Coordinates of C-alpha atoms in Angstrom, one line a residue:
X208 CA 110.7 122.3 105.5
X209 CA 111.6 121.2 102.0
X210 CA 111.4 117.4 101.7
X211 CA 112.0 114.7 99.1
X212 CA 110.2 111.3 99.4
X213 CA 111.6 108.4 97.4
X214 CA 108.9 105.9 96.3
X215 CA 105.4 106.8 95.1
X216 CA 103.9 103.5 96.3
X217 CA 101.6 103.0 99.2
X218 CA 103.9 104.2 102.0
X219 CA 105.6 107.0 100.1
X220 CA 102.4 108.4 98.7
X221 CA 100.6 108.5 102.0
X222 CA 103.7 109.8 103.8
X223 CA 104.6 112.5 101.3
X224 CA 101.0 113.7 101.0
X225 CA 100.6 113.7 104.7
X226 CA 103.7 115.8 105.2
X227 CA 102.6 118.2 102.6
X228 CA 99.3 118.6 104.4
X229 CA 101.2 119.6 107.5
X230 CA 102.6 122.5 105.6
X231 CA 105.9 121.2 104.3
X232 CA 107.0 121.5 100.6
X233 CA 107.3 118.0 99.3
X234 CA 108.4 116.4 96.0
X235 CA 107.6 112.7 95.6
X236 CA 110.1 110.9 93.4
X237 CA 109.7 107.6 91.7
X238 CA 111.6 105.8 89.0
X239 CA 108.4 104.7 87.2
X240 CA 107.6 107.6 84.8
X241 CA 104.1 106.2 84.1
X242 CA 103.2 106.3 87.7
X243 CA 104.5 109.9 88.0
X244 CA 102.6 110.9 84.9
X245 CA 99.4 109.4 86.3
X246 CA 99.9 111.3 89.6
X247 CA 100.5 114.6 87.9
X248 CA 97.2 114.1 86.0
X249 CA 95.4 113.5 89.3
X250 CA 95.0 109.7 88.9
X251 CA 95.8 107.9 92.2
X252 CA 97.2 104.4 91.6
X253 CA 95.9 102.9 94.8
X254 CA 92.5 102.9 96.6
X255 CA 92.8 104.4 100.1
X256 CA 89.9 106.3 101.7
X257 CA 90.5 110.0 101.8
X258 CA 93.9 109.9 100.0
X259 CA 92.7 111.2 96.6
X260 CA 91.2 114.3 98.1
X261 CA 94.3 114.9 100.2
X262 CA 96.6 114.6 97.1
X263 CA 94.5 116.9 95.0
X264 CA 94.2 119.6 97.7
X265 CA 98.0 119.7 98.3
X266 CA 98.7 119.6 94.5
X267 CA 96.5 122.7 94.1
X268 CA 98.1 124.3 97.0
X269 CA 101.6 123.9 95.5
X270 CA 102.9 121.9 98.4
X271 CA 103.0 118.5 96.7
X272 CA 104.7 117.7 93.4
X273 CA 105.7 114.5 91.6
X274 CA 108.9 113.9 89.6
X275 CA 110.9 111.1 88.0
X276 CA 114.0 113.3 88.4
X277 CA 115.0 115.3 91.5
X278 CA 114.4 119.0 90.8
X279 CA 117.5 121.2 91.2
X280 CA 115.8 123.3 93.9
X281 CA 115.3 120.2 96.1
X282 CA 119.1 119.5 96.2
X283 CA 118.8 121.8 99.3
X284 CA 116.1 119.7 101.0
X285 CA 116.4 119.3 104.8
X286 CA 115.3 115.7 104.7
X287 CA 115.1 112.8 102.3
X288 CA 112.6 110.0 103.0
X289 CA 113.3 106.5 101.7
X290 CA 109.9 104.8 101.3
X291 CA 110.6 102.2 98.6
X292 CA 109.6 98.6 98.6
X293 CA 111.6 95.8 100.4
X294 CA 110.0 92.6 98.9
X295 CA 111.0 89.2 100.2
X296 CA 113.8 87.3 98.4
X297 CA 113.9 83.5 97.8
X298 CA 114.8 82.8 101.5
X299 CA 112.3 85.3 102.9
X300 CA 115.0 88.0 103.6
X301 CA 114.2 91.6 102.6
X302 CA 115.5 92.7 99.2
X303 CA 117.2 96.1 100.0
X304 CA 118.3 96.9 96.4
X305 CA 115.8 99.8 96.1
X306 CA 116.8 101.2 99.4
X307 CA 120.4 101.3 98.4
X308 CA 119.6 102.7 95.0
X309 CA 117.8 105.6 96.7
X310 CA 120.7 106.2 99.0
X311 CA 123.1 106.4 96.0
X312 CA 120.8 109.0 94.3
X313 CA 120.7 111.1 97.6
X314 CA 124.5 111.0 97.9
X315 CA 124.8 112.5 94.4
X316 CA 122.1 115.2 94.6
X317 CA 122.3 116.5 98.2
X318 CA 123.9 119.9 98.2
X319 CA 123.5 120.7 101.9
X320 CA 123.5 119.0 105.3
X321 CA 120.4 116.9 105.7
X322 CA 118.9 113.8 107.3
X323 CA 118.0 110.7 105.4
X324 CA 114.9 109.1 106.9
X325 CA 114.4 105.4 106.3
X326 CA 110.6 104.7 106.3
X327 CA 110.9 101.4 104.5
X328 CA 110.6 98.3 106.6
X329 CA 114.2 97.1 106.8
X330 CA 116.2 94.5 108.8
X331 CA 118.4 95.5 111.7
X332 CA 121.6 97.0 110.6
X333 CA 120.3 98.4 107.3
X334 CA 120.5 102.0 108.4
X335 CA 124.2 101.5 109.3
X336 CA 124.7 100.1 105.8
X337 CA 122.9 103.1 104.3
X338 CA 125.1 105.5 106.3
X339 CA 128.1 103.8 104.8
X340 CA 126.6 104.2 101.4
X341 CA 126.2 107.9 101.9
X342 CA 129.9 108.4 102.6
X343 CA 130.2 109.3 98.9
X344 CA 128.3 112.5 99.5
X345 CA 130.1 115.8 99.5
X346 CA 127.8 117.1 102.3
X347 CA 127.1 115.7 105.8
X348 CA 124.1 113.3 105.7
X349 CA 122.8 111.4 108.8
X350 CA 120.6 108.4 108.6
X351 CA 117.5 108.3 110.8
X352 CA 115.2 105.3 111.2
X353 CA 111.5 106.2 111.2
X354 CA 109.4 103.0 110.4
X355 CA 105.9 103.4 109.1
X356 CA 102.9 101.9 110.9
X357 CA 100.1 102.6 108.3
X358 CA 97.2 100.2 108.1
X359 CA 95.8 99.9 104.6
X360 CA 92.2 101.1 104.6
X361 CA 92.9 103.5 107.4
X362 CA 96.3 104.9 106.5
X363 CA 95.3 108.6 106.3
X364 CA 94.0 108.5 109.9
X365 CA 97.1 106.5 111.0
X366 CA 99.3 109.2 109.6
X367 CA 97.6 112.1 111.3
X368 CA 96.6 110.3 114.5
X369 CA 99.4 107.7 115.1
X370 CA 99.6 105.5 118.2
X371 CA 103.3 106.4 118.2
X372 CA 106.1 107.8 115.9
X373 CA 109.2 105.8 116.3
X374 CA 112.5 107.6 115.6
X375 CA 116.0 106.0 115.8
X376 CA 118.9 108.5 115.5
X377 CA 122.4 108.9 116.6
X378 CA 122.6 112.7 117.2
X379 CA 120.5 115.1 119.1
X380 CA 120.4 117.4 116.1
X381 CA 118.7 114.7 114.0
X382 CA 116.3 114.0 116.8
X383 CA 115.4 117.6 117.1
X384 CA 114.7 117.9 113.4
X385 CA 112.3 115.0 113.5
X386 CA 110.6 116.5 116.6
X387 CA 110.0 119.7 114.6
X388 CA 108.9 117.8 111.5
X389 CA 106.2 115.8 113.5
X390 CA 105.3 118.6 115.9
X391 CA 101.8 119.1 114.5
X392 CA 101.0 115.5 115.4
X393 CA 102.0 116.0 119.0
X394 CA 99.4 118.6 119.9
X395 CA 97.1 116.2 121.8
X396 CA 99.9 114.4 123.5
X397 CA 103.4 113.0 123.2
X398 CA 103.7 110.3 120.5
X399 CA 107.4 110.3 119.8
X400 CA 109.4 107.2 120.8
X401 CA 113.0 108.1 120.6
X402 CA 115.5 105.2 120.4
X403 CA 118.6 104.0 118.6
X404 CA 118.8 103.0 115.0
X405 CA 118.8 99.2 115.4
X406 CA 116.0 99.1 118.0
X407 CA 113.9 101.3 115.8
X408 CA 114.4 98.9 112.9
X409 CA 113.4 95.9 115.0
X410 CA 110.3 97.6 116.5
X411 CA 108.5 97.4 113.1
X412 CA 109.2 93.8 112.5
X413 CA 108.4 92.9 116.1
X414 CA 105.0 94.8 116.0
X415 CA 103.8 93.1 112.8
X416 CA 105.0 89.7 113.9
X417 CA 103.3 90.0 117.3
X418 CA 100.0 90.8 115.6
X419 CA 100.4 88.0 113.0
X420 CA 101.1 85.5 115.9
X421 CA 97.8 86.4 117.5
X422 CA 95.9 85.9 114.3
X423 CA 97.7 82.6 113.5
X424 CA 97.0 81.2 117.0
X425 CA 93.3 82.1 116.8
X426 CA 93.1 80.4 113.4
X427 CA 94.7 77.3 114.9
X428 CA 92.2 77.3 117.7
X429 CA 89.4 77.7 115.1
X430 CA 90.7 74.5 113.5
X431 CA 90.7 72.8 116.8
X432 CA 87.1 74.0 117.4
X433 CA 86.1 72.6 114.1
X434 CA 87.2 69.1 115.2
X435 CA 86.1 69.1 118.8
X436 CA 82.8 70.9 118.6
X437 CA 83.9 74.0 120.5
X438 CA 82.9 77.4 119.2
X439 CA 85.6 80.0 118.4
X440 CA 83.2 82.8 119.2
X441 CA 83.0 81.7 122.8
X442 CA 86.7 81.0 123.0
X443 CA 87.5 84.5 121.6
X444 CA 85.2 86.2 124.1
X445 CA 86.5 84.2 127.0
X446 CA 90.1 84.8 126.2
X447 CA 89.7 88.5 125.1
X448 CA 88.1 89.6 128.4
X449 CA 91.4 88.9 130.2
X450 CA 92.9 92.4 130.5
X451 CA 96.3 90.9 130.0
X452 CA 95.4 89.7 126.6
X453 CA 92.7 92.1 125.3
X454 CA 90.1 91.8 122.5
X455 CA 92.0 93.0 119.4
X456 CA 93.3 90.6 116.7
X457 CA 91.5 87.6 118.1
X458 CA 89.2 86.9 115.2
X459 CA 89.5 83.7 113.3
X460 CA 89.4 83.9 109.5
X461 CA 91.0 82.7 106.3
X462 CA 94.5 83.8 107.2
X463 CA 96.4 87.1 107.1
X464 CA 97.6 88.6 103.8
X465 CA 98.6 92.0 102.4
X466 CA 102.0 93.5 101.8
X467 CA 103.2 93.6 105.5
X468 CA 102.4 90.6 107.7
X469 CA 103.5 87.8 105.3
X470 CA 106.6 89.7 104.2
X471 CA 107.6 91.0 107.7
X472 CA 107.1 87.7 109.5
X473 CA 109.3 85.9 107.1
X474 CA 111.9 88.7 107.1
X475 CA 112.2 88.6 110.9
X476 CA 112.6 84.8 110.9
X477 CA 115.3 85.1 108.2
X478 CA 117.0 87.8 110.2
X479 CA 117.0 85.5 113.2
X480 CA 118.5 82.6 111.2
X481 CA 121.2 84.9 109.8
X482 CA 122.2 85.9 113.4
X483 CA 122.1 82.4 114.8
X484 CA 118.8 83.0 116.7
X485 CA 115.9 80.8 115.6
X486 CA 112.7 82.8 116.1
X487 CA 110.6 79.7 116.2
X488 CA 107.4 81.4 117.2
X489 CA 107.6 83.7 114.2
X490 CA 108.4 80.7 112.0
X491 CA 105.4 78.9 113.4
X492 CA 103.1 81.9 112.7
X493 CA 104.0 81.7 109.1
X494 CA 103.4 78.0 108.8
X495 CA 100.1 78.3 110.7
X496 CA 99.0 80.9 108.2
X497 CA 99.9 78.6 105.3
X498 CA 97.9 75.8 106.9
X499 CA 94.9 78.0 107.3
X500 CA 94.8 78.6 103.6
X501 CA 94.7 74.8 103.1
X502 CA 92.1 74.4 105.7
X503 CA 89.8 76.8 103.9
X504 CA 90.2 74.8 100.7
X505 CA 89.2 71.7 102.7
X506 CA 86.1 73.5 104.1
X507 CA 84.9 74.4 100.6
X508 CA 85.6 70.9 99.2
X509 CA 83.8 69.3 102.1
X510 CA 80.8 71.5 101.8
X511 CA 80.5 70.8 98.1
X512 CA 81.5 67.2 98.4
X513 CA 84.2 68.0 95.9
X514 CA 84.7 71.3 94.0
X515 CA 85.3 69.7 90.6
X516 CA 82.7 70.8 88.2
X517 CA 81.1 73.2 90.7
X518 CA 80.7 77.0 90.4
X519 CA 81.9 79.0 93.4
X520 CA 81.3 82.7 94.1
X521 CA 83.8 84.6 96.1
X522 CA 82.8 87.8 97.8
X523 CA 85.7 90.0 98.8
X524 CA 89.0 89.8 96.9
X525 CA 91.2 92.3 98.7
X526 CA 93.1 91.1 101.7
X527 CA 91.1 93.4 104.0
X528 CA 88.3 96.0 103.5
X529 CA 88.8 99.5 102.3
X530 CA 91.7 98.7 100.0
X531 CA 92.2 97.3 96.5
X532 CA 95.3 95.4 97.5
X533 CA 95.2 91.7 96.6
X534 CA 98.8 90.9 97.6
X535 CA 98.9 87.6 99.5
X536 CA 95.1 87.8 99.7
X537 CA 93.2 84.7 100.9
X538 CA 91.0 85.1 97.9
X539 CA 94.0 84.7 95.6
X540 CA 95.0 81.5 97.3
X541 CA 91.5 80.0 97.4
X542 CA 90.8 80.9 93.8
X543 CA 94.1 79.3 92.7
X544 CA 93.4 76.1 94.6
X545 CA 89.8 75.8 93.5
X546 CA 90.7 76.3 89.9
X547 CA 93.2 73.5 90.2
X548 CA 90.4 71.4 91.7
X549 CA 88.3 72.0 88.5
X550 CA 85.9 74.6 89.9
X551 CA 84.6 77.6 88.1
X552 CA 85.2 80.9 89.9
X553 CA 82.9 84.0 89.8
X554 CA 83.7 86.9 92.1
X555 CA 83.0 90.4 93.3
X556 CA 84.8 93.1 95.3
X557 CA 83.9 96.8 95.7
X558 CA 87.4 97.9 94.7
X559 CA 89.8 95.0 94.0
X560 CA 87.9 93.4 91.0
X561 CA 90.1 94.9 88.3
X562 CA 93.3 93.9 90.1
X563 CA 91.9 90.3 90.5
X564 CA 90.9 90.2 86.9
X565 CA 94.3 91.4 85.8
X566 CA 96.0 88.6 87.9
X567 CA 93.8 85.7 86.8
X568 CA 92.7 86.8 83.3
X569 CA 90.1 84.4 81.8
X570 CA 90.5 81.9 84.6
X571 CA 87.9 83.9 86.7
X572 CA 84.8 86.0 86.0
X573 CA 84.6 89.3 87.9
X574 CA 81.2 90.9 88.2
X575 CA 80.5 94.6 88.8
X576 CA 77.5 93.8 91.1
X577 CA 77.7 91.5 94.1
X578 CA 74.4 89.6 93.5
X579 CA 75.2 89.1 89.8
X580 CA 78.2 87.0 90.9
X581 CA 75.8 84.5 92.5
X582 CA 73.9 83.3 89.5
X583 CA 74.3 79.6 88.9
X584 CA 76.8 79.1 91.7
X585 CA 76.7 76.2 94.2
X586 CA 78.4 78.1 97.0
X587 CA 79.2 81.6 98.2
X588 CA 82.4 82.1 100.1
X589 CA 82.7 85.4 102.0
X590 CA 86.4 86.3 102.3
X591 CA 86.6 90.0 103.0
X592 CA 84.2 91.8 105.4
X593 CA 83.3 94.8 103.4
X594 CA 80.4 96.7 104.9
X595 CA 78.2 96.1 101.9
X596 CA 78.4 92.3 102.6
X597 CA 77.6 92.5 106.3
X598 CA 73.8 92.4 106.1
X599 CA 72.9 90.8 102.7
X600 CA 69.5 89.7 101.5
X601 CA 69.8 86.0 102.1
X602 CA 66.5 85.3 100.3
X603 CA 67.9 86.9 97.2
X604 CA 71.1 84.9 97.6
X605 CA 69.0 81.7 97.9
X606 CA 67.1 82.6 94.7
X607 CA 70.3 83.0 92.7
X608 CA 72.4 80.1 93.9
X609 CA 71.7 76.5 92.9
X610 CA 71.6 73.4 95.1
X611 CA 73.5 70.2 94.7
X612 CA 72.2 67.4 92.4
X613 CA 71.3 65.3 95.5
X614 CA 68.9 68.0 96.7
X615 CA 71.2 69.7 99.3
X616 CA 70.6 73.4 99.5
X617 CA 73.4 75.9 98.5
X618 CA 76.0 76.6 101.1
X619 CA 77.3 79.9 102.4
X620 CA 80.9 79.7 103.7
X621 CA 81.5 82.6 106.1
X622 CA 85.3 82.8 106.3
X623 CA 85.0 85.9 108.5
X624 CA 82.2 84.7 110.9
X625 CA 80.2 87.8 110.5
X626 CA 76.8 86.3 109.6
X627 CA 74.3 84.7 112.0
X628 CA 73.8 81.1 111.1
X629 CA 70.1 81.3 112.0
X630 CA 69.6 84.1 109.5
X631 CA 71.2 82.0 106.8
X632 CA 69.3 78.8 107.6
X633 CA 66.0 80.6 107.8
X634 CA 66.5 81.5 104.1
X635 CA 66.9 77.8 103.3
X636 CA 70.7 77.9 103.0
X637 CA 73.4 75.9 104.6
X638 CA 75.9 77.8 106.8
X639 CA 79.6 77.1 107.5
X640 CA 81.8 79.3 109.5
X641 CA 85.4 79.0 110.6
X642 CA 85.6 77.2 113.9
X643 CA 81.8 77.6 114.5
X644 CA 80.5 74.4 116.0
X645 CA 76.7 74.9 115.3
X646 CA 75.5 73.1 112.1
X647 CA 79.0 72.2 111.0
X648 CA 79.3 70.7 107.5
X649 CA 82.1 68.2 108.2
X650 CA 80.7 65.8 110.8
X651 CA 81.9 62.5 109.4
X652 CA 85.4 61.4 110.7
X653 CA 86.7 61.2 107.1
X654 CA 85.8 64.8 106.6
X655 CA 87.3 66.2 109.8
X656 CA 90.3 68.4 109.3
X657 CA 93.5 66.5 110.1
X658 CA 91.9 63.1 109.5
X659 CA 92.1 61.9 106.0
X660 CA 92.2 65.5 104.5

C-alpha cells in the first residue's frame, strides 16, 4: 500500500519505518524542516535500539521517504496515519491542535477514497471530531482508531511482535483494509482486537493508567515499608506470586516518567471530570507519583544529613533504560530539587547525557564516563537501571567518593533496588534502597518519612 504518516516523532518514526519494512511505500511527513533534513541525511533524532538500521535499510530500498510537504504522488495514498503529539494542557487534558491540523492537511491533499488512521493517544470522541473535520474533503475519508502501544527502549520489537493491535472502525471496509495492512504481523496468531472508535480510544488510556496505578501503589507500599521496617522485596514476591495479580510492574522505584504515563493518567482523569465521572483511582496514582519524587529527595537529604554544600552523583538520567528520553524523568525532578537545596550535581547516562545537559545547562556537570562522575561526590544515586550499572566495581566507587566530615562513609542510594546491600557494605559504603528495611538510613523518628519531613 501507499501510506502517509504525519509526525516524525517517536511514534510516527517507529510506525512509518515499521510499515515500510513490511513492504509498504511510506512517506513520513513533519512540519519541522530541520528534523526532515536530518532524517534525509540519515541522522536519527531519537535513540531507540534497532531503529537506525531499520530506517537506513528502508531508505536504501526506496520504501521510506521523508518530506515537509506531501508529494503529489501520495495524494492517492490508501491510508493516512496521524501520529503527532498530544501534550497535556494546563488542566491535564490532551492538546489536540496538532491532530486537527493534520486532519485539515489530509482533507486538502487526499485525491482518492482512503482511511485516516489515528495513532496518537487521544481522548474519547476525538475520532468523531476528526471525522467532522474531514467533511471538507472532496473524496470519502473514514477515520479509524489504531492506538499505539510502543514501549520506549523496545519499540521495534513491540511493532513487529505486538501483544495486540487495537482497531476501532465504523465500516467493514475499513476493518478489512487494516486487516490487510497488519496481515504480516498475524502469521503466528491472531492479534487484532476489533472494536468501535470510542472503545478503542479509551483502551489506550485505560492500559497506561492501569500500569501506572500498579507502580504507584508499590511505591506507596515502599514508603510504608520504610517507616515500619518491612521489606518491599518480600512484599513484592508475596504479592506477585498470586496468579490473579502477577509479577509485572510491581517494582518500587523513584516514580514513573516518560512521555506516556504522566500525560495519559492526567488526561484520563481530566476526561472523567469533563464527563462528570471522577476517576479517583487515576487521580490518586498521579498524586502518589508526585509524592514519590518528594520521598526520594527526603531519602537523599536524610542520608547526607542535608544536601546543602554536598556533591551528589546521579547515574541514569533517562526515565528508563534503552532510551535517551528525559521527559518527566525522576532524574530531572531530583536534580532540580537538590539544586534548590544547594547541592552540586554531577551525572552520567549512556545515552541521555546531552539531553540532560541541554536542559540544565551549567547547573549540572555531565560526564562521558560513569566512574568519572563519582570523583569528589558524597553520594551516588542510581536512578535508571541501565545494564552497565547493574554490576559495578564497588571498591572503585568507594575510592572515588568522599565521606562526610564526621567520618561517615559515602552512601549509595539505590532508587531501583538492584544492588545487594551486602556487596555495597563489604566495600565500606553505606546502602539505602527504596522500601528496603535492612540497614536503613532514616531510623530516628524525626527522619522517618511522614514525621517531620
